[in-house]
Each structure stands twice: as C-alpha cells, then as structure tokens.
Short mmCIF file of C-alpha atoms and ligand atoms in Angstrom, two decimals:
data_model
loop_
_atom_site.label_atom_id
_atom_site.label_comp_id
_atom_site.label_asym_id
_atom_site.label_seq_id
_atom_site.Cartn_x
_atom_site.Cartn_y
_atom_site.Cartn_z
CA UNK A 12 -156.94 79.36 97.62
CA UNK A 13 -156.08 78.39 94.03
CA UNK A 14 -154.22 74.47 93.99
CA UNK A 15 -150.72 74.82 94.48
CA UNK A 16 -148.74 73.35 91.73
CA UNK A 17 -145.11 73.36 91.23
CA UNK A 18 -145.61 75.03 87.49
CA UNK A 19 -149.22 75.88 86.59
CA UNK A 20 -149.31 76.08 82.78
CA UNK A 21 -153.04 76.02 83.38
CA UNK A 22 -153.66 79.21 84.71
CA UNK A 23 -151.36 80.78 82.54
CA UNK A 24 -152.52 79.46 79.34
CA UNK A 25 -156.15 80.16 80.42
CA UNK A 26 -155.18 84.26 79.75
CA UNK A 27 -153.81 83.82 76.49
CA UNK A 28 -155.77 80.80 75.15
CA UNK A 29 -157.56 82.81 72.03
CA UNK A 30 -153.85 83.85 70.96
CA UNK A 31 -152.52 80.28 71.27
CA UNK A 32 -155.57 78.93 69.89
CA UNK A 33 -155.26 81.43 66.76
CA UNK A 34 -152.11 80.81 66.11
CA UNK A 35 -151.87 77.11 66.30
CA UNK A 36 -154.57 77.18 63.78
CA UNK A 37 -153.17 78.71 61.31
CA UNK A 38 -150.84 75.82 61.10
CA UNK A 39 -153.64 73.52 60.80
CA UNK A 40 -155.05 75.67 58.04
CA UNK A 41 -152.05 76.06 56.03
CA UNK A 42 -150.92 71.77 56.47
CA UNK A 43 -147.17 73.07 57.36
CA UNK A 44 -146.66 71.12 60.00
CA UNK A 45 -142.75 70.46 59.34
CA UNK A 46 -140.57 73.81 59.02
CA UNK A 47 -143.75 75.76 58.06
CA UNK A 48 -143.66 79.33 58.02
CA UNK A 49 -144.63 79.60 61.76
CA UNK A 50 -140.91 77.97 62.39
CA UNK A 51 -138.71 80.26 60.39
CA UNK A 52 -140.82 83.41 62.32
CA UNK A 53 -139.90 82.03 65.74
CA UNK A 54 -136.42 81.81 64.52
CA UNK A 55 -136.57 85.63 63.24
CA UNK A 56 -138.67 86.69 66.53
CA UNK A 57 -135.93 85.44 68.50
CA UNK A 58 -133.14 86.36 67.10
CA UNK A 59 -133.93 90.03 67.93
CA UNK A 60 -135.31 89.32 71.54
CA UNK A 61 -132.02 87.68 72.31
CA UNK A 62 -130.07 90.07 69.76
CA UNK A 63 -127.92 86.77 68.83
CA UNK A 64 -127.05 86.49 64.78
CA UNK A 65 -128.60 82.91 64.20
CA UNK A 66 -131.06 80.85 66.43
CA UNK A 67 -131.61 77.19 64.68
CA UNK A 68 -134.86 75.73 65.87
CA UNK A 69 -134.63 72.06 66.86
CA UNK A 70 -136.54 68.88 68.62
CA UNK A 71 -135.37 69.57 72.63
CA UNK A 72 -132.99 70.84 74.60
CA UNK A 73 -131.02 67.56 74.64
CA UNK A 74 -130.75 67.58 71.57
CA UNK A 75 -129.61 71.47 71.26
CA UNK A 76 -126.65 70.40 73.46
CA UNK A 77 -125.57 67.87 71.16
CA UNK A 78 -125.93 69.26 68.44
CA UNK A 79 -123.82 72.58 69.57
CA UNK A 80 -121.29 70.15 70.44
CA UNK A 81 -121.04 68.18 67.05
CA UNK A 82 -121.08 71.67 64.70
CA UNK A 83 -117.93 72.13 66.85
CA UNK A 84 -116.39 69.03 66.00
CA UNK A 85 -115.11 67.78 68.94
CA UNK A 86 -113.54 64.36 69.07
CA UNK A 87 -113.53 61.51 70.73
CA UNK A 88 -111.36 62.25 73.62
CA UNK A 89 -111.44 65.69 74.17
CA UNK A 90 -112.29 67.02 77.73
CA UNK A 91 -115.19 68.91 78.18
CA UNK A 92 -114.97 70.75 81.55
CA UNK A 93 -118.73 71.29 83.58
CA UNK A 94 -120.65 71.89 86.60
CA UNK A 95 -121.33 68.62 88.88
CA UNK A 96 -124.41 70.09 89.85
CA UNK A 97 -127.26 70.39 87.18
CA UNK A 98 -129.57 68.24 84.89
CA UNK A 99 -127.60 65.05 83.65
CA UNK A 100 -128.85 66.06 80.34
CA UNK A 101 -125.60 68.29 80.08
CA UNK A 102 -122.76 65.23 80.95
CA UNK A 103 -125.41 62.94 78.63
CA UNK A 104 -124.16 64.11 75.66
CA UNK A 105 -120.82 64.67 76.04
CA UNK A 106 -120.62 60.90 77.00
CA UNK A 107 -122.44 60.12 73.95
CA UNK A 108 -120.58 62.04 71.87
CA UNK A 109 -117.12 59.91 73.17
CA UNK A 110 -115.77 62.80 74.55
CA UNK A 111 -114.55 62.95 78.14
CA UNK A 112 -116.74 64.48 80.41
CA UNK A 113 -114.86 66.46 83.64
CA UNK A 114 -117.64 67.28 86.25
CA UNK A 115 -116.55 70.18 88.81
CA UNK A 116 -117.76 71.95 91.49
CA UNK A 117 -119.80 74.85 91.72
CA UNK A 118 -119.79 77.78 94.08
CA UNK A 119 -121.85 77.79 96.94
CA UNK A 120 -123.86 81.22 96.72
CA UNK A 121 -125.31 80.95 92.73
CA UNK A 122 -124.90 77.04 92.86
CA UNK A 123 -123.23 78.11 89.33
CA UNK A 124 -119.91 76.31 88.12
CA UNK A 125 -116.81 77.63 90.40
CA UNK A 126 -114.29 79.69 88.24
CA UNK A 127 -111.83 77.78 90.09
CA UNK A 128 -112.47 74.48 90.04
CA UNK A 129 -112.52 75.40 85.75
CA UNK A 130 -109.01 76.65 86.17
CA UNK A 131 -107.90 73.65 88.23
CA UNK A 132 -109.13 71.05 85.41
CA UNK A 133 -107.80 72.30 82.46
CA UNK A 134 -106.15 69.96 80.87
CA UNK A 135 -103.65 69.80 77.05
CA UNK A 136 -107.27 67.96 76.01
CA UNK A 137 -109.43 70.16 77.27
CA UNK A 138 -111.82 71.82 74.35
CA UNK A 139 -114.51 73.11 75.77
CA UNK A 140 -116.76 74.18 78.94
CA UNK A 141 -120.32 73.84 79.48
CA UNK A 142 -121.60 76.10 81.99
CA UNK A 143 -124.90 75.75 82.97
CA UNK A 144 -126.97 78.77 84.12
CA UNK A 145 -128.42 76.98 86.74
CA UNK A 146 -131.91 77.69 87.95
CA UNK A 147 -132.71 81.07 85.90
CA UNK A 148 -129.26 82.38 87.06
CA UNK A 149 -126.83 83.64 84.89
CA UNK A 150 -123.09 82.30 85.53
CA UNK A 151 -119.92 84.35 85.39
CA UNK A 152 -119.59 84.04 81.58
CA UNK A 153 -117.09 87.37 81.87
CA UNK A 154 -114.68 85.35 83.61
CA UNK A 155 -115.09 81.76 81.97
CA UNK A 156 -114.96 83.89 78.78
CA UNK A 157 -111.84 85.00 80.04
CA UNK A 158 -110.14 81.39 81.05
CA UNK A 159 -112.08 79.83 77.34
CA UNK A 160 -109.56 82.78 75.56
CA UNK A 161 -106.45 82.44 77.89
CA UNK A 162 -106.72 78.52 77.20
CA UNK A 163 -108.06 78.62 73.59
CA UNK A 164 -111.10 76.48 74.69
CA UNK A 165 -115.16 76.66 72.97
CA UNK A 166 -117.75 77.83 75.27
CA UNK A 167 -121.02 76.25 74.98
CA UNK A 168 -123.78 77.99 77.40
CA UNK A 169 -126.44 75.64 78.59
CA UNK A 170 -129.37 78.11 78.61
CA UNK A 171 -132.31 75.59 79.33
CA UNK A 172 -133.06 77.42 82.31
CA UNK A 173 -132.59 81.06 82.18
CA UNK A 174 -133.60 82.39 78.71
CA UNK A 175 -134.16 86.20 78.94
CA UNK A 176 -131.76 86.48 81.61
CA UNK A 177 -129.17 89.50 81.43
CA UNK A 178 -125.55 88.71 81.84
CA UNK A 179 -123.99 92.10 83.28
CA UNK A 180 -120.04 92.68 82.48
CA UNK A 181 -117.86 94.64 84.91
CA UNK A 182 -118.06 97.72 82.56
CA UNK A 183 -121.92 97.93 83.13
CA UNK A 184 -122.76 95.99 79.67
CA UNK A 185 -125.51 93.59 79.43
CA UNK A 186 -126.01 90.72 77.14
CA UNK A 187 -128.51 87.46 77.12
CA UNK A 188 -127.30 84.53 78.73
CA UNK A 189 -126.93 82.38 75.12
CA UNK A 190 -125.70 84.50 73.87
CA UNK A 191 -122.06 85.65 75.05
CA UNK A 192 -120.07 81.74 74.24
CA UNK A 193 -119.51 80.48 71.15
CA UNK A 194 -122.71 78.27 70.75
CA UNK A 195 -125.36 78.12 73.17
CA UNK A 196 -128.46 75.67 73.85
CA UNK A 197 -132.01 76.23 75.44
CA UNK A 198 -135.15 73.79 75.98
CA UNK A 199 -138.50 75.02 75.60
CA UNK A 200 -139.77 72.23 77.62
CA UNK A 201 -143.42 73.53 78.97
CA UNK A 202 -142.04 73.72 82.58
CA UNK A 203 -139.12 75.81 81.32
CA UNK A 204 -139.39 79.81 81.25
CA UNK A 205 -140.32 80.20 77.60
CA UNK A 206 -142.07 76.79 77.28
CA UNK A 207 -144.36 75.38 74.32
CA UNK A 208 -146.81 72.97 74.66
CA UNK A 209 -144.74 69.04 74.37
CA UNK A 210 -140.68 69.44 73.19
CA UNK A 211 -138.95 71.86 71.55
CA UNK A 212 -134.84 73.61 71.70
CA UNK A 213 -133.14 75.98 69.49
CA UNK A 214 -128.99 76.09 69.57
CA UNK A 215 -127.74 79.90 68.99
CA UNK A 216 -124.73 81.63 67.63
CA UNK A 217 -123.31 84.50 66.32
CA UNK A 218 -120.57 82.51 64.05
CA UNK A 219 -122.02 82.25 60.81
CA UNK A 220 -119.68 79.23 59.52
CA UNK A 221 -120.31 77.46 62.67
CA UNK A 222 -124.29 78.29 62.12
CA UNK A 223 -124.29 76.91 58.36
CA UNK A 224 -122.54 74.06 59.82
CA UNK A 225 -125.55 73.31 62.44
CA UNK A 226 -128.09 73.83 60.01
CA UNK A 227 -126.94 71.22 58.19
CA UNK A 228 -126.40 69.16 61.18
CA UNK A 229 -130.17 69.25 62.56
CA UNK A 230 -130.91 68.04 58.96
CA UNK A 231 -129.05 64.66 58.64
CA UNK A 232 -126.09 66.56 57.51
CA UNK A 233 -127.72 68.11 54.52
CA UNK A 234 -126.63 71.27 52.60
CA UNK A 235 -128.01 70.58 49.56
CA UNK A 236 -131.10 68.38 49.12
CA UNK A 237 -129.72 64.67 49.01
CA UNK A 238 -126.18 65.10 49.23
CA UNK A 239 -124.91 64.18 53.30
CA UNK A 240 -121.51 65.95 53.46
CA UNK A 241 -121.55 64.70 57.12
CA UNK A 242 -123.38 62.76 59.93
CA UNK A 243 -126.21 64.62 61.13
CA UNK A 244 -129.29 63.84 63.49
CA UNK A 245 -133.29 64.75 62.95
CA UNK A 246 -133.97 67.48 64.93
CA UNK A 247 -136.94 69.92 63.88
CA UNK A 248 -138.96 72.11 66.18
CA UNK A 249 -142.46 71.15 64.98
CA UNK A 250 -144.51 74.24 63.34
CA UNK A 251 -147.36 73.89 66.32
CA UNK A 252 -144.80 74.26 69.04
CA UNK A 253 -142.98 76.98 67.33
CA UNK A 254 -146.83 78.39 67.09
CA UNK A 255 -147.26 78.24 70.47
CA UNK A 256 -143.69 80.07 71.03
CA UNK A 257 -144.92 82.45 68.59
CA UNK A 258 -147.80 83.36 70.67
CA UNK A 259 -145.63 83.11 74.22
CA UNK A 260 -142.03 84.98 72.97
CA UNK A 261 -143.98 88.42 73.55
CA UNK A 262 -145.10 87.82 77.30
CA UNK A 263 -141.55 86.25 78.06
CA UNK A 264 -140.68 89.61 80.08
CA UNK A 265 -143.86 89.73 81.93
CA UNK A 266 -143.39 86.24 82.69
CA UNK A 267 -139.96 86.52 83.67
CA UNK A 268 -140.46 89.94 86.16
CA UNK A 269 -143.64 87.77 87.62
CA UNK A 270 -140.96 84.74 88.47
CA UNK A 271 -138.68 87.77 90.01
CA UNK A 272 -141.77 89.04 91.88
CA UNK A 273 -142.52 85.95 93.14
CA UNK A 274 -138.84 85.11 94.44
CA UNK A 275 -139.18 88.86 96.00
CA UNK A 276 -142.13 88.13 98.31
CA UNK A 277 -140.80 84.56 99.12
CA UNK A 278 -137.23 86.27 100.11
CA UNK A 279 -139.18 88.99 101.81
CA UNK A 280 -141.25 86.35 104.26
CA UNK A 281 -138.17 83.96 104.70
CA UNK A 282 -134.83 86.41 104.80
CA UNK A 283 -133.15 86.51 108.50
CA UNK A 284 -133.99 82.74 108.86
CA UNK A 285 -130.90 81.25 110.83
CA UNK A 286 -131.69 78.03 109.29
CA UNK A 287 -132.76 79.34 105.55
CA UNK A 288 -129.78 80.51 102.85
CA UNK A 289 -132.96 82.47 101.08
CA UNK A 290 -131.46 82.23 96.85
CA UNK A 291 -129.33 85.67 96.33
CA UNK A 292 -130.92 88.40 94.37
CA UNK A 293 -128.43 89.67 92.00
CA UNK A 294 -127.68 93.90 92.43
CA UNK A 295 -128.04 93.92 88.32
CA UNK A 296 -131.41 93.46 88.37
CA UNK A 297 -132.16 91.05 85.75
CA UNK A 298 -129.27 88.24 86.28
CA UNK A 299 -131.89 85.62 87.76
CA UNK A 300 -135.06 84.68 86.07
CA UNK A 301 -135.80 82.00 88.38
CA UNK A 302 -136.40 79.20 86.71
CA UNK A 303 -136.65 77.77 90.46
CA UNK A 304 -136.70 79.11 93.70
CA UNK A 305 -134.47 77.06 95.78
CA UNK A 306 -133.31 77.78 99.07
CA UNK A 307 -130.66 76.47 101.08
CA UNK A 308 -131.77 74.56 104.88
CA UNK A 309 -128.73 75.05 107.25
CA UNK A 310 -128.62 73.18 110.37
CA UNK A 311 -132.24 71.58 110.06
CA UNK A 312 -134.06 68.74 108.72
CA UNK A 313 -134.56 69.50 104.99
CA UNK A 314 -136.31 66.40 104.43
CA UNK A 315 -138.40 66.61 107.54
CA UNK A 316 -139.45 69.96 105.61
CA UNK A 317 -139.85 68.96 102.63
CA UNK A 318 -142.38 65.90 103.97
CA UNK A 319 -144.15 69.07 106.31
CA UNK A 320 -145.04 70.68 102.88
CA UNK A 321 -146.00 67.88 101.43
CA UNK A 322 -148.26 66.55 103.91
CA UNK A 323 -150.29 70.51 103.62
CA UNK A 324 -150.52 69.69 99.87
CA UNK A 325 -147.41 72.32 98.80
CA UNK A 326 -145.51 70.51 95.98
CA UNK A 327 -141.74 71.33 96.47
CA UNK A 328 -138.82 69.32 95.13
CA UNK A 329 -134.91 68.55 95.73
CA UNK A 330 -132.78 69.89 92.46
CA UNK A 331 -131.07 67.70 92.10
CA UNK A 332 -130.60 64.79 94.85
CA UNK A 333 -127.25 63.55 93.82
CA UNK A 334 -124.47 65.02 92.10
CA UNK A 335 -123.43 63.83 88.84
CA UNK A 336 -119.96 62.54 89.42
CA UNK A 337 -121.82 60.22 91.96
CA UNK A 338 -124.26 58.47 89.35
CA UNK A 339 -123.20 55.44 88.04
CA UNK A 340 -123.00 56.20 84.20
CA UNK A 341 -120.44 59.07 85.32
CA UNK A 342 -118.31 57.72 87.86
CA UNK A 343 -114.84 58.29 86.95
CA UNK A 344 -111.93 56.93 89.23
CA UNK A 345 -110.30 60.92 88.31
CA UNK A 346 -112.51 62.30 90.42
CA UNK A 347 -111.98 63.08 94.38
CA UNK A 348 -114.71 63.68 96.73
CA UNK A 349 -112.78 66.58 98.36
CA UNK A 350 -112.89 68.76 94.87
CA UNK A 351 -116.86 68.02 95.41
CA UNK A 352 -117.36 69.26 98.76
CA UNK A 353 -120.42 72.05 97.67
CA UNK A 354 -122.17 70.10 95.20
CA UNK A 355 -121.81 67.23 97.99
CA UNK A 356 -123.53 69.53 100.25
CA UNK A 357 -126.08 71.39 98.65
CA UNK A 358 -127.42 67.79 97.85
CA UNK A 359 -128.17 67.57 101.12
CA UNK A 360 -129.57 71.30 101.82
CA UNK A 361 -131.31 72.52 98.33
CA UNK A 362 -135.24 72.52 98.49
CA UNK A 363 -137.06 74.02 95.37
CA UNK A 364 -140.53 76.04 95.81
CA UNK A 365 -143.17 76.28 93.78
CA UNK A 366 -141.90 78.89 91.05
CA UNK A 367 -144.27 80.01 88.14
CA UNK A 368 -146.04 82.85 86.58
CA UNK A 369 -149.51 82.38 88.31
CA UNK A 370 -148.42 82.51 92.05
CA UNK A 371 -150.64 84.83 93.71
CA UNK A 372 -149.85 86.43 97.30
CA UNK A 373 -152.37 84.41 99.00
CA UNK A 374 -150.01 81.15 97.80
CA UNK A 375 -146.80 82.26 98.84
CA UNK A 376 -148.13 83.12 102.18
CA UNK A 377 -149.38 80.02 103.06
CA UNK A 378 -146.08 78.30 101.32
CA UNK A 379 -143.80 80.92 103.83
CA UNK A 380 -145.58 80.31 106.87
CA UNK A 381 -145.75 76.64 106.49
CA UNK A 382 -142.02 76.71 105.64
CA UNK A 383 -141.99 78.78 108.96
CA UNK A 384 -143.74 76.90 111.48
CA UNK A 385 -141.79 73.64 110.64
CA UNK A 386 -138.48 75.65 111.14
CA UNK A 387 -139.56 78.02 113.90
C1 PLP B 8 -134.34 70.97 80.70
C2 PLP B 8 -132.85 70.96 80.62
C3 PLP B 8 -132.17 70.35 79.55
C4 PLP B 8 -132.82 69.48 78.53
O1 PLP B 8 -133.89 69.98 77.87
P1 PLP B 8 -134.93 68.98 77.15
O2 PLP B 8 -135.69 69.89 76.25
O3 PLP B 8 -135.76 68.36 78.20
O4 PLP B 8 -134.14 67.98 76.38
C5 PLP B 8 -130.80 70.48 79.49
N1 PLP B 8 -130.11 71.15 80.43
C6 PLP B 8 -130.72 71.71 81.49
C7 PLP B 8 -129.90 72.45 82.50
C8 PLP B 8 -132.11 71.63 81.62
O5 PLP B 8 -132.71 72.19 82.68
#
C-alpha cells in the first residue's frame, strides 16, 4: 500500500510535473519574478473559472482576509460577527484591524456558522460577517445574504477552504462560494484545494470601486507610482506560485470530484455507524469539496481513536481542538458558554481523515476498517 499521508502533494505533483516544471520556467527565463506576466494570467484564468468580475492576487490567505477587510474601511470598533469554529486566522485579523470580533456558534450538521446565532448578535455596530465555508462546504450565503441586506451589513466570504465549490439558491441557481458577498478571500496554501507550491491568496469581488480600492491596498496604498493616498500592506502573489496555479487551475475539477469520490467511499464503508455522524453529502451535488473529511464520534472515545490510527501509521487530525472564544487572545467577558454549546461539542467529537487527490481504494479501506475495529 502507498504511505498514508494526510495531503500527498507528492503523488499528485508526480502526474503533472513536466507542466509545472514548464511553466515555472518560463518565469525563470523571462526574470519576472514580481507581478510578471504569469501573475496577471492567473488573475484572468480565474476570474472566468469562478465567473467573479475582479480576483487581486496577493501573499496568503491571511493576508486576503485583511486586506478585504481594510478596502472596506471598517473602523476601529465596529463588530464583525463570525463562526467560533474555524482557523483563528479569520478572528486574527479582525483583532488586528481594532475592530471587535463577535465569535458565534455554528450549526451542528455543516459545522458552518448558525443563521441564528448571526441574527441573535447583531448589534447598532455591527458591519460585517465573516462566514467561513468550513471544510470544502459551502455555508448558507442565501440566507446570511439575506440578514447582511435586512441589516445593511458587508459580507466577506472566507473561501480558504472550498474554492470551486457551488453555492445552490432555493430557485435552483448556482454560484462559487467567493463569489456571492461583497468581498471574498481564499489561500492557496499547498494543503488547500487549489494549492501552489509555498504561500499564496487572492481577495475577489465583483464591485469595481471596492476592487480599485484593494489594488491599491496590496500595493502600499498606491494608485499612481509614488503617491500613497492611503495605508496599504505588501502583499504580491509571487510569479512562480502563480506559475504553479497556472499549471493546477485546469485540474481543479478533477481534483475537486476526486476529494468528493473519496468522501463517497469513506461514507459508503462508515454510514449506519451508531457511534459515527459520517460528514453530510449535500443533495446539490457540488456544495462540498472537502477540503477535509471529518466525521463526528458520538458516544465513544474519539481520542482513544484517533491514538488507534495513529499507532497503524494513519495520520488523522482534530479540526480544530478548541474553539476560538476559548483561546486566550479572544476571550471576551460578552461571551456565554451556553450560546457555544456545538462548537463546545464538536471540539470534543470532530476527527479529520486523510482527504486528498491521490487516495486510492486500497487506502480508504484499510483507513475504514481500522476506524471500524476500534469502534466495533
Ligand atoms: C488556510 C486558512 C486561512 C489562511 O490562509 P493562509 O494562506 O495560510 O494565510 C484562513 N482561513 C481559513 C478558514 C483557512 O483554512
């Protein structure tokens, strides 16, 4: 059997090497390594695979976040409403930015942010929400589209991990998550679903005023050469990794139908469990790329589990181990542990699989039935 890795870039690099290989070089042969040519195609290439006015390249998905959230202009002080349960890279910068961050909970089936915990926190100072669509899934942007218009409020999707993924509305349209709020952000970290090869983000839109705005932003607040009309940051997406995303936007289907083949066969060996919540396959079809594969352990010993697996050499991991309004850098005497009580517990039940492009059948048997014979 091939190693088991969490994320095998390896494997999957190994089939298109002579296209990543070709196209890198042509940055080395042409010396653009800042904003070279290869950047402004990536930007054009993904534009129309998202079918989202402007994509601006820039250094991570971090920094995408921040950025989104400064072309806004939000101030010091304004609430920014999001889910308690994802990557702290999303509270991060509001807190760096000065403005108040106002964790909630999410809902227990798509671990997304809960529509109701939104509607409970609105505030007079709330500007914005962040959802997060968490783990490759898309969250209910038709109905926090609905709340950000009722309440006047800026939606900024944080797309870092589910780029590709369809949003479906209630009258049977589809759009890209990123591409539905007013400003979104993604990560092409390499472990992320269109990854390059060290770090990388682009923030989209489809307001062009608000799109100027960020240009000028990622460029130390720069629109025209040597004049700063206001404070901006360095953020560039380096020609070689937007080279590498060059060479990786076109297999970003493939790769995201072999993620949902893969989370087919693992729901397929481990539905009917009565300890395992297997993760919910949306009736849309293409609402879940799975960035991860995380199931839910009911009534067992997840970390007993999660050791098993370990111990027969299957990676696995806990996304994430404690919620955010729990960390120390977010604690805020606001919040109340009963409007936390499902990101409290899927802390506690939430094991991720390995989840990549390269899993062969062979792998996720022996991942299922060692799952299996620890649960019984
Ligand atoms: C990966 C990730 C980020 C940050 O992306 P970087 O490129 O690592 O800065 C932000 N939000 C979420 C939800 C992520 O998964």
């Amino acid at each position: 059997m091939k190693k088991l890795q969490m994320v095998d870039l390896k494997s999957q690099y190994d089939k298109i090497a002579a296209t990543v290989n070709a196209s890198i070089q042509g940055v080395l042969d042409t010396n653009t390594y800042i904003n070279g040519p290869q950047v402004h195609a990536f930007q054009k290439s993904l534009e129309e695979y998202l079918d989202v006015k402007h994509v601006i390249p820039c250094a991570n998905g971090t920094d995408a976040l921040q950025i989104a959230m400064m072309g806004l202009g939000l101030k010091p002080g304004d609430e920014v409403i999001t889910a308690d349960f994802t990557f702290a890279a999303t509270v991060e910068v509001i807190a760096l930015l000065q403005l108040t961050p106002v964790l909630v909970d999410v809902d227990l089936d798509n671990m997304n942010i809960s529509i109701d915990a939104i509607k409970k926190a609105i505030t007079p100072r709330t500007k914005a929400i962040v959802p997060v669509h968490l783990f490759g899934r898309a969250a209910n942007m038709e109905a926090i589209m609905a709340i950000a218009k009722e309440h006047n409020l800026y939606v900024i999707e944080d797309n870092a991990q589910a780029i590709g993924a369809n949003c479906t509305f209630s009258d049977g349209t589809k759009k890209k998550a990123g591409t539905i709020g007013h400003v979104s952000s993604t990560s092409f970290f390499p472990s992320k679903n269109l990854g390059c090869y060290g770090d990388g983000g682009a923030i989209f839109t489809n307001d062009d005023d608000l799109a100027h705005i960020i240009r000028g932003i990622v460029n130390h607040g720069m629109y025209e050469r040597y004049h700063h009309d206001v404070v901006g940051v360095n953020s560039r997406l380096d020609s070689i990794q937007a080279a590498v995303l060059n060479a990786k936007l076109p297999f970003l289907n493939s790769y995201n139908n072999a993620r949902r083949d893969a989370a087919a066969k693992y729901n397929a060996a481990l539905s009917g469990h009565s300890n395992i919540v297997i993760p919910e396959f949306d009736s849309n079809g293409d609402d879940h790329v799975f960035h991860q594969y995380t199931l839910r352990i009911i009534d067992k010993d997840r970390d007993g589990l999660m050791q098993h697996l370990l111990d027969k050499g299957i990676p696995c991991a806990i996304y994430y181990p404690i919620p955010l309004h729990l960390q120390k850098a977010y604690l805020d005497v606001r919040y109340k542990e009963e409007d936390f009580t499902i990101t409290n517990q899927l802390v506690t039940e939430v094991i991720s699989l390995p989840m990549h492009t390269e899993l062969d059948d062979e792998q996720i048997k022996f991942i299922t039935d060692s799952v299996l014979e620890y649960l019984k």
